[in-house]
PDB file of C-alpha atoms in Angstrom:
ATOM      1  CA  UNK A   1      13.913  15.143  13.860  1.00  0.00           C
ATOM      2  CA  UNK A   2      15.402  12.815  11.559  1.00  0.00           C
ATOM      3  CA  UNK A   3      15.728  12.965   7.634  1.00  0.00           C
ATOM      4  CA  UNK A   4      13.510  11.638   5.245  1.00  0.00           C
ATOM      5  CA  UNK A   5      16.734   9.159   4.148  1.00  0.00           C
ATOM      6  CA  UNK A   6      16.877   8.303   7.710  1.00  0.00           C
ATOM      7  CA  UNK A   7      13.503   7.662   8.032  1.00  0.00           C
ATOM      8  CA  UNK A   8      13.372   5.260   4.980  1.00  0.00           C
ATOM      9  CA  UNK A   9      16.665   3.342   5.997  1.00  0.00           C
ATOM     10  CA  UNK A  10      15.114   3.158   9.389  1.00  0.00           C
ATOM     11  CA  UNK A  11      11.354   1.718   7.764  1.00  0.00           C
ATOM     12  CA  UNK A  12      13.158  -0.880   5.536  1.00  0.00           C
ATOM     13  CA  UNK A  13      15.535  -2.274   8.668  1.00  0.00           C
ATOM     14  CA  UNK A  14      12.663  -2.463  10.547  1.00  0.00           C
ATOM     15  CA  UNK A  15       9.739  -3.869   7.988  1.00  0.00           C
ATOM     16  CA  UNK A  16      12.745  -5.945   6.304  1.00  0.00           C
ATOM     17  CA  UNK A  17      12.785  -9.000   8.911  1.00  0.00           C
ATOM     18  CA  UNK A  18      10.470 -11.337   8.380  1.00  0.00           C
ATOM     19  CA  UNK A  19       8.902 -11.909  11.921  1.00  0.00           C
ATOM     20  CA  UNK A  20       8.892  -9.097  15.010  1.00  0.00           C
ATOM     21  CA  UNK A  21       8.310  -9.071  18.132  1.00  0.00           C
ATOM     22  CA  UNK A  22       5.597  -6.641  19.742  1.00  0.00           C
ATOM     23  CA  UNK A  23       5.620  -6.388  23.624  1.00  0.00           C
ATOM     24  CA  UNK A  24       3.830  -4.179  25.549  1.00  0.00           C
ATOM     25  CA  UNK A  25       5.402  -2.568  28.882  1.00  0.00           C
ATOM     26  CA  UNK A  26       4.250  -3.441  32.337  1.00  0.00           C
ATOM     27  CA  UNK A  27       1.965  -0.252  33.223  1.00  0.00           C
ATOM     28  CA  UNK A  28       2.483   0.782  37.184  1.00  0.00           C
ATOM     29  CA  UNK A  29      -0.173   2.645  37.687  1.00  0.00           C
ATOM     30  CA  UNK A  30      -2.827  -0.057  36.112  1.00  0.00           C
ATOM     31  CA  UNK A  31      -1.061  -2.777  38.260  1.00  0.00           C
ATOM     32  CA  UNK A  32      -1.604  -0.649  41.446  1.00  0.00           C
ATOM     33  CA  UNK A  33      -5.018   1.578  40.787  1.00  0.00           C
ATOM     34  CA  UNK A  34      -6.327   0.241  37.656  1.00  0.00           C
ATOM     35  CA  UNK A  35      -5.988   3.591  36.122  1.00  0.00           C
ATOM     36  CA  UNK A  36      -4.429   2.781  32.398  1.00  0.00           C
ATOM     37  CA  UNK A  37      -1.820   4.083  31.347  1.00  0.00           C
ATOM     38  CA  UNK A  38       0.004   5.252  27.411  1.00  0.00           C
ATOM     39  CA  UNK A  39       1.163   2.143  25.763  1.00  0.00           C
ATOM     40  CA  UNK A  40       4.187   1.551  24.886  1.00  0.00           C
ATOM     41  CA  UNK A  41       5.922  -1.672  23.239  1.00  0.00           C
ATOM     42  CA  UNK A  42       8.917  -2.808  22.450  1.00  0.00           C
ATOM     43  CA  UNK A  43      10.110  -4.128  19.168  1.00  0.00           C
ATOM     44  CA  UNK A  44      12.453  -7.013  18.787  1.00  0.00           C
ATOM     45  CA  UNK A  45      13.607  -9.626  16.345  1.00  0.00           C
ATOM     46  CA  UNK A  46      13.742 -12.761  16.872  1.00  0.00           C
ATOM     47  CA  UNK A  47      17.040 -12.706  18.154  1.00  0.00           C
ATOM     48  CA  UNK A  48      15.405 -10.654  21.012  1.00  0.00           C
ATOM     49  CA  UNK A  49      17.583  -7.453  19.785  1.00  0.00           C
ATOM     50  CA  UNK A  50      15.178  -4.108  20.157  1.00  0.00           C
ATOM     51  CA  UNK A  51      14.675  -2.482  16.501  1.00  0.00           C
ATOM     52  CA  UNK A  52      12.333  -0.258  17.408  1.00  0.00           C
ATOM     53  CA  UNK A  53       9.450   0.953  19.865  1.00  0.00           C
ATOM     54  CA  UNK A  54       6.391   2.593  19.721  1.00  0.00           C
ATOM     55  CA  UNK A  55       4.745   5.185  22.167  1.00  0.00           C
ATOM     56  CA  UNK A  56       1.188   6.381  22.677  1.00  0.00           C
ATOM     57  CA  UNK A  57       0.935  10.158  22.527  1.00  0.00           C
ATOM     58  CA  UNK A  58       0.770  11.370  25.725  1.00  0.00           C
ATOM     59  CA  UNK A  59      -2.909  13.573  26.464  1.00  0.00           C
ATOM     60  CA  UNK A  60      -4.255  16.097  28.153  1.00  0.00           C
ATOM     61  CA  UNK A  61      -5.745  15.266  31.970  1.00  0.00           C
ATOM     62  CA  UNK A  62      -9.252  16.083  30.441  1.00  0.00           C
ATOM     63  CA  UNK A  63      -8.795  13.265  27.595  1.00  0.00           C
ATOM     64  CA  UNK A  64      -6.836  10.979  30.184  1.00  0.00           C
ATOM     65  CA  UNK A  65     -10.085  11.148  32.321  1.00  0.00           C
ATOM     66  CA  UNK A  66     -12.721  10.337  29.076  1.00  0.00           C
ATOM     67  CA  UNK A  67      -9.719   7.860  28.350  1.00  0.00           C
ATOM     68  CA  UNK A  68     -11.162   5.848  31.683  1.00  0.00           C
ATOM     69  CA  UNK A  69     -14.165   6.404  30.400  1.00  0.00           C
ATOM     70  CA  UNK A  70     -14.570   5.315  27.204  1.00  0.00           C
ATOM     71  CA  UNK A  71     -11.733   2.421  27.752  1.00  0.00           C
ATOM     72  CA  UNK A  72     -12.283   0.463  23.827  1.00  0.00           C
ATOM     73  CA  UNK A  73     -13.800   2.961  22.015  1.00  0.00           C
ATOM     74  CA  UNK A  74     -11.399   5.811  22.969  1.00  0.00           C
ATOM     75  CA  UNK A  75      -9.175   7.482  20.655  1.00  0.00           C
ATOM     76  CA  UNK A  76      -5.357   6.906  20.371  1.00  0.00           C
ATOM     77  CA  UNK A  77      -2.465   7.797  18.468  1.00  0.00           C
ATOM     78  CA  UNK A  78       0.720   5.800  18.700  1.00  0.00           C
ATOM     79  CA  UNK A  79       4.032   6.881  17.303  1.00  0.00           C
ATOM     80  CA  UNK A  80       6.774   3.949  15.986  1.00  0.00           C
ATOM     81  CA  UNK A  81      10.332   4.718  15.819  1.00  0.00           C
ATOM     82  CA  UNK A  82      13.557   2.690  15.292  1.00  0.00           C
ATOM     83  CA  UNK A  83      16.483   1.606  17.914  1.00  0.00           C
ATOM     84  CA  UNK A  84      18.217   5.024  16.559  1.00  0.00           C
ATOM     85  CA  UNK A  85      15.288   7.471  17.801  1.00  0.00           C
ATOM     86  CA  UNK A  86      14.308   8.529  14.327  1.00  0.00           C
ATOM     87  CA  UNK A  87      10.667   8.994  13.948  1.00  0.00           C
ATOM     88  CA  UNK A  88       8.976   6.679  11.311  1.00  0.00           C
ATOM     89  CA  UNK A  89       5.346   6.341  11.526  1.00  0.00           C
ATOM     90  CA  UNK A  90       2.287   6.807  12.969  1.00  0.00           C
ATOM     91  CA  UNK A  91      -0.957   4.885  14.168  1.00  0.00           C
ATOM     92  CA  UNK A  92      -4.294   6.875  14.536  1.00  0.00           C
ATOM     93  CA  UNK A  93      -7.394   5.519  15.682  1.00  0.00           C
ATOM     94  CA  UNK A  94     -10.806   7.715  16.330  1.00  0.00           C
ATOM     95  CA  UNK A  95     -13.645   7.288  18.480  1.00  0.00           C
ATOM     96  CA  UNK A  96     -15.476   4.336  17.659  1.00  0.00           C
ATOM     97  CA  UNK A  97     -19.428   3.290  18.831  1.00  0.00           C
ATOM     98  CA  UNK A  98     -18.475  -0.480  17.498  1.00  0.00           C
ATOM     99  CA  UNK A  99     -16.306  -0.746  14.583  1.00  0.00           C
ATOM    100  CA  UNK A 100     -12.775   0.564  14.527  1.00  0.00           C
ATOM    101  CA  UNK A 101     -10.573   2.140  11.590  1.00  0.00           C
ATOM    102  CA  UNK A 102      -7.384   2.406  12.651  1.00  0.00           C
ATOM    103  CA  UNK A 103      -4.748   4.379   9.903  1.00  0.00           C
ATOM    104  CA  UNK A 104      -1.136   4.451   9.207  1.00  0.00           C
ATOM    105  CA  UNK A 105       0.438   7.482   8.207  1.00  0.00           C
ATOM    106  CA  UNK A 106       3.645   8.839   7.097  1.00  0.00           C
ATOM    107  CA  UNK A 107       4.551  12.747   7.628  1.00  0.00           C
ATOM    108  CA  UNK A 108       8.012  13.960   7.468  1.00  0.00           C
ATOM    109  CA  UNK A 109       7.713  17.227   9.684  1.00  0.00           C
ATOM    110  CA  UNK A 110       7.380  14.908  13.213  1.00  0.00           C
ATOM    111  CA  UNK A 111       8.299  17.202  16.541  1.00  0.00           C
ATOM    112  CA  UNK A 112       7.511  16.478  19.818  1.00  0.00           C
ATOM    113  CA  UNK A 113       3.860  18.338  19.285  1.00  0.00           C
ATOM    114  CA  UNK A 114       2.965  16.224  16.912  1.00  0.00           C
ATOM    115  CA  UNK A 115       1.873  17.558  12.856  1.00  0.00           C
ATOM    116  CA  UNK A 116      -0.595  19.815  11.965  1.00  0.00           C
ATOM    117  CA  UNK A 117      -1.613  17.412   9.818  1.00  0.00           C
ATOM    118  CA  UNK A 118      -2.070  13.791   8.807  1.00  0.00           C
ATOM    119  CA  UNK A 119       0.303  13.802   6.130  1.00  0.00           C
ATOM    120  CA  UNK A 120       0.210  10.394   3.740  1.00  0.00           C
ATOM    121  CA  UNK A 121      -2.330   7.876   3.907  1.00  0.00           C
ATOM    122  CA  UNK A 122      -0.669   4.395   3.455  1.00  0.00           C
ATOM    123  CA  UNK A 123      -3.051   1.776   4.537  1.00  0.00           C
ATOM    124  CA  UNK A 124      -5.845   0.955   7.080  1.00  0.00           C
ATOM    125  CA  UNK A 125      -7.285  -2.074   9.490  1.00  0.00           C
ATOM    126  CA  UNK A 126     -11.288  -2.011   9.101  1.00  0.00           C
ATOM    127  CA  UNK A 127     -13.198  -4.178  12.189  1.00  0.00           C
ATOM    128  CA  UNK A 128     -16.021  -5.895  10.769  1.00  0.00           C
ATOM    129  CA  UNK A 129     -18.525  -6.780  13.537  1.00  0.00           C
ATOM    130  CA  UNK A 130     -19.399 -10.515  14.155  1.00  0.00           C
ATOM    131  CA  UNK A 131     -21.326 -11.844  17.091  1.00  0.00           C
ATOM    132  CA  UNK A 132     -18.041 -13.972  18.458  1.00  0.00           C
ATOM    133  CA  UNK A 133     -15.473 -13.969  16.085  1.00  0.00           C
ATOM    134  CA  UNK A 134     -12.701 -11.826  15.488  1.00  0.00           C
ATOM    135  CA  UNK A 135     -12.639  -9.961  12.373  1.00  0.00           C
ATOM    136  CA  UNK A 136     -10.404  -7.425  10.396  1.00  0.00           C
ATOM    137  CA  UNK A 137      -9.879  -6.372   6.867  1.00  0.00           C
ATOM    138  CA  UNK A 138      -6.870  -4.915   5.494  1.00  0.00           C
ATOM    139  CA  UNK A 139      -6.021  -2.210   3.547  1.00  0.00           C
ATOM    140  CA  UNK A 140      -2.917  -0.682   1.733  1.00  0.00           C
ATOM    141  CA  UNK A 141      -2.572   1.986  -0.947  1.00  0.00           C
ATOM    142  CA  UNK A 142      -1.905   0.606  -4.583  1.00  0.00           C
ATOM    143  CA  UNK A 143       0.728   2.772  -5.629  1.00  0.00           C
ATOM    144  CA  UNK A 144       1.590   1.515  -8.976  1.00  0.00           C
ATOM    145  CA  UNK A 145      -2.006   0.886 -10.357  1.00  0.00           C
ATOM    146  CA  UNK A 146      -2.090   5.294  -9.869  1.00  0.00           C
ATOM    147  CA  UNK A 147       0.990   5.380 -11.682  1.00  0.00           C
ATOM    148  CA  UNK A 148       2.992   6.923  -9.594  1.00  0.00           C
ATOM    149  CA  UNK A 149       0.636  10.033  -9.069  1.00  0.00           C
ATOM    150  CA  UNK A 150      -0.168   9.082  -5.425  1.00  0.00           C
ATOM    151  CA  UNK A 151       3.083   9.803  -3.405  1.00  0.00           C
ATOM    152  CA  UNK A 152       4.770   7.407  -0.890  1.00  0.00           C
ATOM    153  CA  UNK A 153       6.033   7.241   2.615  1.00  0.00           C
ATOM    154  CA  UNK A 154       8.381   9.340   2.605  1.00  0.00           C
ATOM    155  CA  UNK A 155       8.030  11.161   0.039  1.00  0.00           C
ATOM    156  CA  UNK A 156       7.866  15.326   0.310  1.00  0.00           C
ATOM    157  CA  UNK A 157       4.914  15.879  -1.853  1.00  0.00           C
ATOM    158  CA  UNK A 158       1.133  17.097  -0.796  1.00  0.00           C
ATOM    159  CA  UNK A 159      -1.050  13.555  -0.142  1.00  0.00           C
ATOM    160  CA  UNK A 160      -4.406  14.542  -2.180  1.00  0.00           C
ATOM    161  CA  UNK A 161      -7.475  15.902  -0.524  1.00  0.00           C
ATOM    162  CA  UNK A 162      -9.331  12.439  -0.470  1.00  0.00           C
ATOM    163  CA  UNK A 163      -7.378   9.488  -0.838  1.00  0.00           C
ATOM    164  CA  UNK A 164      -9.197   6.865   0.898  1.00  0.00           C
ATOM    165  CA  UNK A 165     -10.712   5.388  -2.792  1.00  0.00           C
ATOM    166  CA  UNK A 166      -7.182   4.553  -3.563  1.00  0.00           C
ATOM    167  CA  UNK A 167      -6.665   1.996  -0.776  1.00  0.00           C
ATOM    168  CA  UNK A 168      -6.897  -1.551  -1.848  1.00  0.00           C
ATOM    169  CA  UNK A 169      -7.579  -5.020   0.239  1.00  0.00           C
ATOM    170  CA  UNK A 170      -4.143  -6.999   0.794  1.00  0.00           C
ATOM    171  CA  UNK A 171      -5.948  -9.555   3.495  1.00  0.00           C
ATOM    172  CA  UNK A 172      -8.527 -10.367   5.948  1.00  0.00           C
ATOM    173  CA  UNK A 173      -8.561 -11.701   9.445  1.00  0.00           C
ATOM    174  CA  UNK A 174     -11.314 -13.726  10.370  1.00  0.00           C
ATOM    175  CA  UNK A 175     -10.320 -15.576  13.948  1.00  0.00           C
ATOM    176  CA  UNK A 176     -12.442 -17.728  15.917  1.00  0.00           C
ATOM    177  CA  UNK A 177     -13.946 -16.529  19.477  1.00  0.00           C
ATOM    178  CA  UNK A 178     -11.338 -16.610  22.198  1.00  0.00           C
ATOM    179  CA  UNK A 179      -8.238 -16.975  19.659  1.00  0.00           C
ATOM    180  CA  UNK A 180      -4.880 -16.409  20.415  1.00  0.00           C
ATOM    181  CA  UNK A 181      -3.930 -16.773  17.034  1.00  0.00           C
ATOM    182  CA  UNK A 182      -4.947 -14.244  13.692  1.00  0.00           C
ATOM    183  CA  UNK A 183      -3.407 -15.377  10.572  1.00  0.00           C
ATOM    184  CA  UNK A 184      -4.229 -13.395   7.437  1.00  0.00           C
ATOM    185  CA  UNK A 185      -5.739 -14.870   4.479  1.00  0.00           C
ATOM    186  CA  UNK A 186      -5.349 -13.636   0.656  1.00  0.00           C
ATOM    187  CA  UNK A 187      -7.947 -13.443  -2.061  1.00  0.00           C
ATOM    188  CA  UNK A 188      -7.473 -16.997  -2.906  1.00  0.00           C
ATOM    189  CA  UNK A 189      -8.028 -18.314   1.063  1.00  0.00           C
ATOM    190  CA  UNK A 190      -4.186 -18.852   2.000  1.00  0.00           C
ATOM    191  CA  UNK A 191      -2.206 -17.559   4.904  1.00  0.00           C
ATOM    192  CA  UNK A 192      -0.061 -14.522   3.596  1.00  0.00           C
ATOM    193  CA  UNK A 193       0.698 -13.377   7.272  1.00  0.00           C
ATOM    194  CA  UNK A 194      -0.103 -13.682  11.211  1.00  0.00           C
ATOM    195  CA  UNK A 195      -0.115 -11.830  14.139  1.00  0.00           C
ATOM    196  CA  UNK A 196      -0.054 -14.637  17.010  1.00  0.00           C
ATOM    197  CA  UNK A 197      -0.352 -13.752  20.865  1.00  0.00           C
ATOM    198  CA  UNK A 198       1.890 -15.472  23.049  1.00  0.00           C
ATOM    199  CA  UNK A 199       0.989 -16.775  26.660  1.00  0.00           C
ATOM    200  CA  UNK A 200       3.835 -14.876  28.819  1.00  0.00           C
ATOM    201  CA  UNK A 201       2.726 -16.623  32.402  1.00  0.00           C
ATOM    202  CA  UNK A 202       0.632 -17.117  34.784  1.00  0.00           C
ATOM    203  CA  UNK A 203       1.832 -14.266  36.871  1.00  0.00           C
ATOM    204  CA  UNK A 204       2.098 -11.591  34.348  1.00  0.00           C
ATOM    205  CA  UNK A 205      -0.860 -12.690  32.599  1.00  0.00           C
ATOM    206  CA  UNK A 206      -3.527 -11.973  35.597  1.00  0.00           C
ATOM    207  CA  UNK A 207      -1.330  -9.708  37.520  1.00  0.00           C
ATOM    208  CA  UNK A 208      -0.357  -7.483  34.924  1.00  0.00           C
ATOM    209  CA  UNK A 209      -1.617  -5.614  31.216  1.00  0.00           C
ATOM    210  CA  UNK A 210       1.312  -6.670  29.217  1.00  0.00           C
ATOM    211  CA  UNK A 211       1.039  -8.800  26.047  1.00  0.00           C
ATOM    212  CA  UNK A 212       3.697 -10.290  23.709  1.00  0.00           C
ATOM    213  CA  UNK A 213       2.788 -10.349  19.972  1.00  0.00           C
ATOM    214  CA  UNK A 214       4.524 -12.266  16.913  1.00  0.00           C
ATOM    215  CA  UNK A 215       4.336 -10.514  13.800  1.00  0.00           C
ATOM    216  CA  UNK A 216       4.790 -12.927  10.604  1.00  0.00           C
ATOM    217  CA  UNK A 217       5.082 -11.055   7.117  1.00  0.00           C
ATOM    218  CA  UNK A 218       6.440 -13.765   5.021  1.00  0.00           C
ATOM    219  CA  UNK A 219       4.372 -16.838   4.386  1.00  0.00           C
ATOM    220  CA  UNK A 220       7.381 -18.707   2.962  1.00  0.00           C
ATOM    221  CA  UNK A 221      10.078 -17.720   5.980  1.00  0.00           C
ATOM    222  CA  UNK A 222       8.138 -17.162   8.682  1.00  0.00           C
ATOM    223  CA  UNK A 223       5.659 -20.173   8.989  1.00  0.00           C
ATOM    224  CA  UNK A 224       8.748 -23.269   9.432  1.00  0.00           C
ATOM    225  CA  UNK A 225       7.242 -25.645  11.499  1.00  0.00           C
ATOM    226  CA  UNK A 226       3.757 -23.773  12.070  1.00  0.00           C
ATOM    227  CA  UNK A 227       1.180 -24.679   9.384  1.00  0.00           C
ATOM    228  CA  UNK A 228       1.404 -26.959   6.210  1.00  0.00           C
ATOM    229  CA  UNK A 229       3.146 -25.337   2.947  1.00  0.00           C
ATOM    230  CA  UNK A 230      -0.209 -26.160   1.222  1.00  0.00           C
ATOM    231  CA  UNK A 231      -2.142 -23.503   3.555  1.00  0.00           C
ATOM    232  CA  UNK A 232       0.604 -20.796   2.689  1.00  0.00           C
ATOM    233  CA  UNK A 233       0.426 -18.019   0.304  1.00  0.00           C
ATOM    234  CA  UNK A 234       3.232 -17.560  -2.177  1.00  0.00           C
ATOM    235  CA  UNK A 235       2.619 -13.470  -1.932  1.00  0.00           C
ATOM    236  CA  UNK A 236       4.648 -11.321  -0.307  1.00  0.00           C
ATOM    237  CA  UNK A 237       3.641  -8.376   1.804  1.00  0.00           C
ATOM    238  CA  UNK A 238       5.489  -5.152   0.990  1.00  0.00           C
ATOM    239  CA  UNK A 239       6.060  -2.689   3.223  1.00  0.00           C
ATOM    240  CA  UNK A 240       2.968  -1.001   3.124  1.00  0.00           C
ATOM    241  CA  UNK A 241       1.095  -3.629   4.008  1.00  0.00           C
ATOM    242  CA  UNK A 242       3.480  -4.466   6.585  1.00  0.00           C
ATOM    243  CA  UNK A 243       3.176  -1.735   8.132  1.00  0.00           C
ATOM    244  CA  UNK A 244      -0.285  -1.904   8.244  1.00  0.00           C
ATOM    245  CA  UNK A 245      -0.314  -5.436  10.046  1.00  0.00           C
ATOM    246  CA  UNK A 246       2.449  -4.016  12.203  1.00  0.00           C
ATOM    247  CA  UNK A 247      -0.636  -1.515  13.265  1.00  0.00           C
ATOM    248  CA  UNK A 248      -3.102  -4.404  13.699  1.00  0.00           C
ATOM    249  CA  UNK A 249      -1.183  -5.957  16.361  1.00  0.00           C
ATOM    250  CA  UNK A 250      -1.524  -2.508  18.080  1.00  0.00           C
ATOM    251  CA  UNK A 251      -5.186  -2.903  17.583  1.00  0.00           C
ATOM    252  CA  UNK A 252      -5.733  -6.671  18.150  1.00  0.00           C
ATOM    253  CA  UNK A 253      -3.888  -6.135  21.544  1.00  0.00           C
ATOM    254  CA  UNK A 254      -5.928  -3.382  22.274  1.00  0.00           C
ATOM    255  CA  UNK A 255      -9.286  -5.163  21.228  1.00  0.00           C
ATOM    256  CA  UNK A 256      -8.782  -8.043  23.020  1.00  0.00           C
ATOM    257  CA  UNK A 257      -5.937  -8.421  25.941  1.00  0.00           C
ATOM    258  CA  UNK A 258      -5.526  -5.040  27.398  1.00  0.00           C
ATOM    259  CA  UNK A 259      -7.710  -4.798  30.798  1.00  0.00           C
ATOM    260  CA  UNK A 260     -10.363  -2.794  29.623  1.00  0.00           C
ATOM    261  CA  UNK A 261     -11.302  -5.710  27.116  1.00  0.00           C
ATOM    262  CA  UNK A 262     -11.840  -8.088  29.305  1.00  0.00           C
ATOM    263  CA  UNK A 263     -14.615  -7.034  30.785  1.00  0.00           C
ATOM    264  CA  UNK A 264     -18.644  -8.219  29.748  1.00  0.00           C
ATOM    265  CA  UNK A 265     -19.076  -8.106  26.071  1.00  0.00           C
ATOM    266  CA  UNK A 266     -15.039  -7.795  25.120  1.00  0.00           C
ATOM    267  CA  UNK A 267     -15.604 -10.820  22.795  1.00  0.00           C
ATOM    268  CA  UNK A 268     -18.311  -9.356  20.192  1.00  0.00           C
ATOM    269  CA  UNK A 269     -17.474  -6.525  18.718  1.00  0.00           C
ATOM    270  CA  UNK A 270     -14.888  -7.511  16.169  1.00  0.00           C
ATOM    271  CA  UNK A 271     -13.609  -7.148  11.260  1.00  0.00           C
ATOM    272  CA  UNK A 272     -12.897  -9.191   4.594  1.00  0.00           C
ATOM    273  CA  UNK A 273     -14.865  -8.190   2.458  1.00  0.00           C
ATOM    274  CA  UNK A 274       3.386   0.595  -1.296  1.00  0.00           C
ATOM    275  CA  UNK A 275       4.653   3.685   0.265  1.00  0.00           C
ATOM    276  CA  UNK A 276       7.797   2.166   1.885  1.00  0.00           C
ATOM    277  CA  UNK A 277       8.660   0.735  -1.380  1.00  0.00           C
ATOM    278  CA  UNK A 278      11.036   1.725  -4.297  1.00  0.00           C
TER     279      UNK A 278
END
């Protein structure tokens, strides 16, 4: 288990570069009998160098069964951790009928088990159902509008009973039907951030339930060459709400490029409306 110092030094590499990459492993046993699989992905930069990963909790056989079952709207939690092993966040998503909430938490007591609690909220990804297009708002926590009475990721303190009041919208996605691409737009309709899917071939594309995923947080370094500097924001995401976008591409791959979404009806149910920091 690694210490909270760890774990920050270990948040800040990660969140720190401006654009990662998010790839998901090859999964055997969906390639051979269409039974999926935990995720797991890989995180690189874009020097292709691995800075972290992130692992689905593995389940009992009785939820891997209603995992089957329920294929989008099933539960998940997904742990992230750097190229060092240390443990430093976690995704949770519940049972959804249409729209999902997936969190991001932070708890310093992390063993293999899991916590016996949730530990700190730090932000959220809301779907917001449209007909065809693909929808999400974001949420982070404002830290220093509650003066400093909220505690942060990584901090030791007790998160309060009900915190979700305290979260506050950083960015929406609103991409059109059949998009690869989901940049994030501010308050005043400029892109702040992206999480683009990349075509990785033919071959693994059909054949396989993989997915590649580039993760831009910084409107003025990431975007050279992309879109026009009059489109781009001139905020900067912290690492809250990097984290929480981090999450999204978890979600968006989930949502709409892992086998079970592409079935009838994968295109419709889609969401406008810091804790890492010092």
């Amino acid at each position: 288990m690694a210490s909270t110092a760890a774990r920050l030094s270990g948040v800040r590499r990660l969140l720190s570069n401006p654009i990662l990459i998010l790839e998901r492993q090859i999964e055997f046993g969906n390639i051979i009998f269409g039974f999926e699989q935990n995720n797991r992905y890989r995180i690189s930069d874009v020097n292709d160098q691995t800075v972290g990963y992130a692992v689905e909790r593995q389940r009992s056989l009785g939820q891997m069964m209603m995992r089957q079952l329920t294929k989008l709207h099933r539960p998940f939690v997904v742990d992230l951790f750097d190229y060092n092993n240390n443990y430093l966040f976690k995704i949770d998503r519940k049972f959804s009928f249409i729209n999902s909430k997936l969190k991001v938490w932070s708890n310093d007591e992390y063993t293999d088990g899991g916590y016996s609690d949730d530990g700190v909220l730090i932000g959220e990804s809301v779907q917001s159902w449209h007909l065809w297009r693909r929808r999400y708002n974001l949420f982070a926590q404002d830290f220093q509008q509650k003066q400093q009475m909220q505690p942060r990721l990584g901090a030791n303190d007790e998160a309060p009973e009900d915190n979700s009041h305290m979260l506050r919208q950083f960015g929406a996605i609103d991409a059109p039907f059949l998009s690869f691409e989901f940049p994030v737009m501010d308050e005043q309709n400029k892109i702040v951030a992206s999480v683009d899917r990349n075509w990785v071939g033919l071959g693994r594309e059909f054949l396989t339930d993989t997915g590649v995923y580039v993760v831009r947080f910084d409107a003025q370094e990431s975007f050279k060459g992309v879109y026009d500097q009059s489109v781009l924001s001139n905020q900067r995401l912290n690492l809250d709400q990097r984290a929480v976008l981090l999450a999204n591409a978890v979600s968006i791959d989930f949502d709409y490029f892992s086998r079970h979404s592409r079935g009838l009806g994968s295109g419709g149910f889609l969401p406008f409306g810091g804790g890492f920091d010092e």
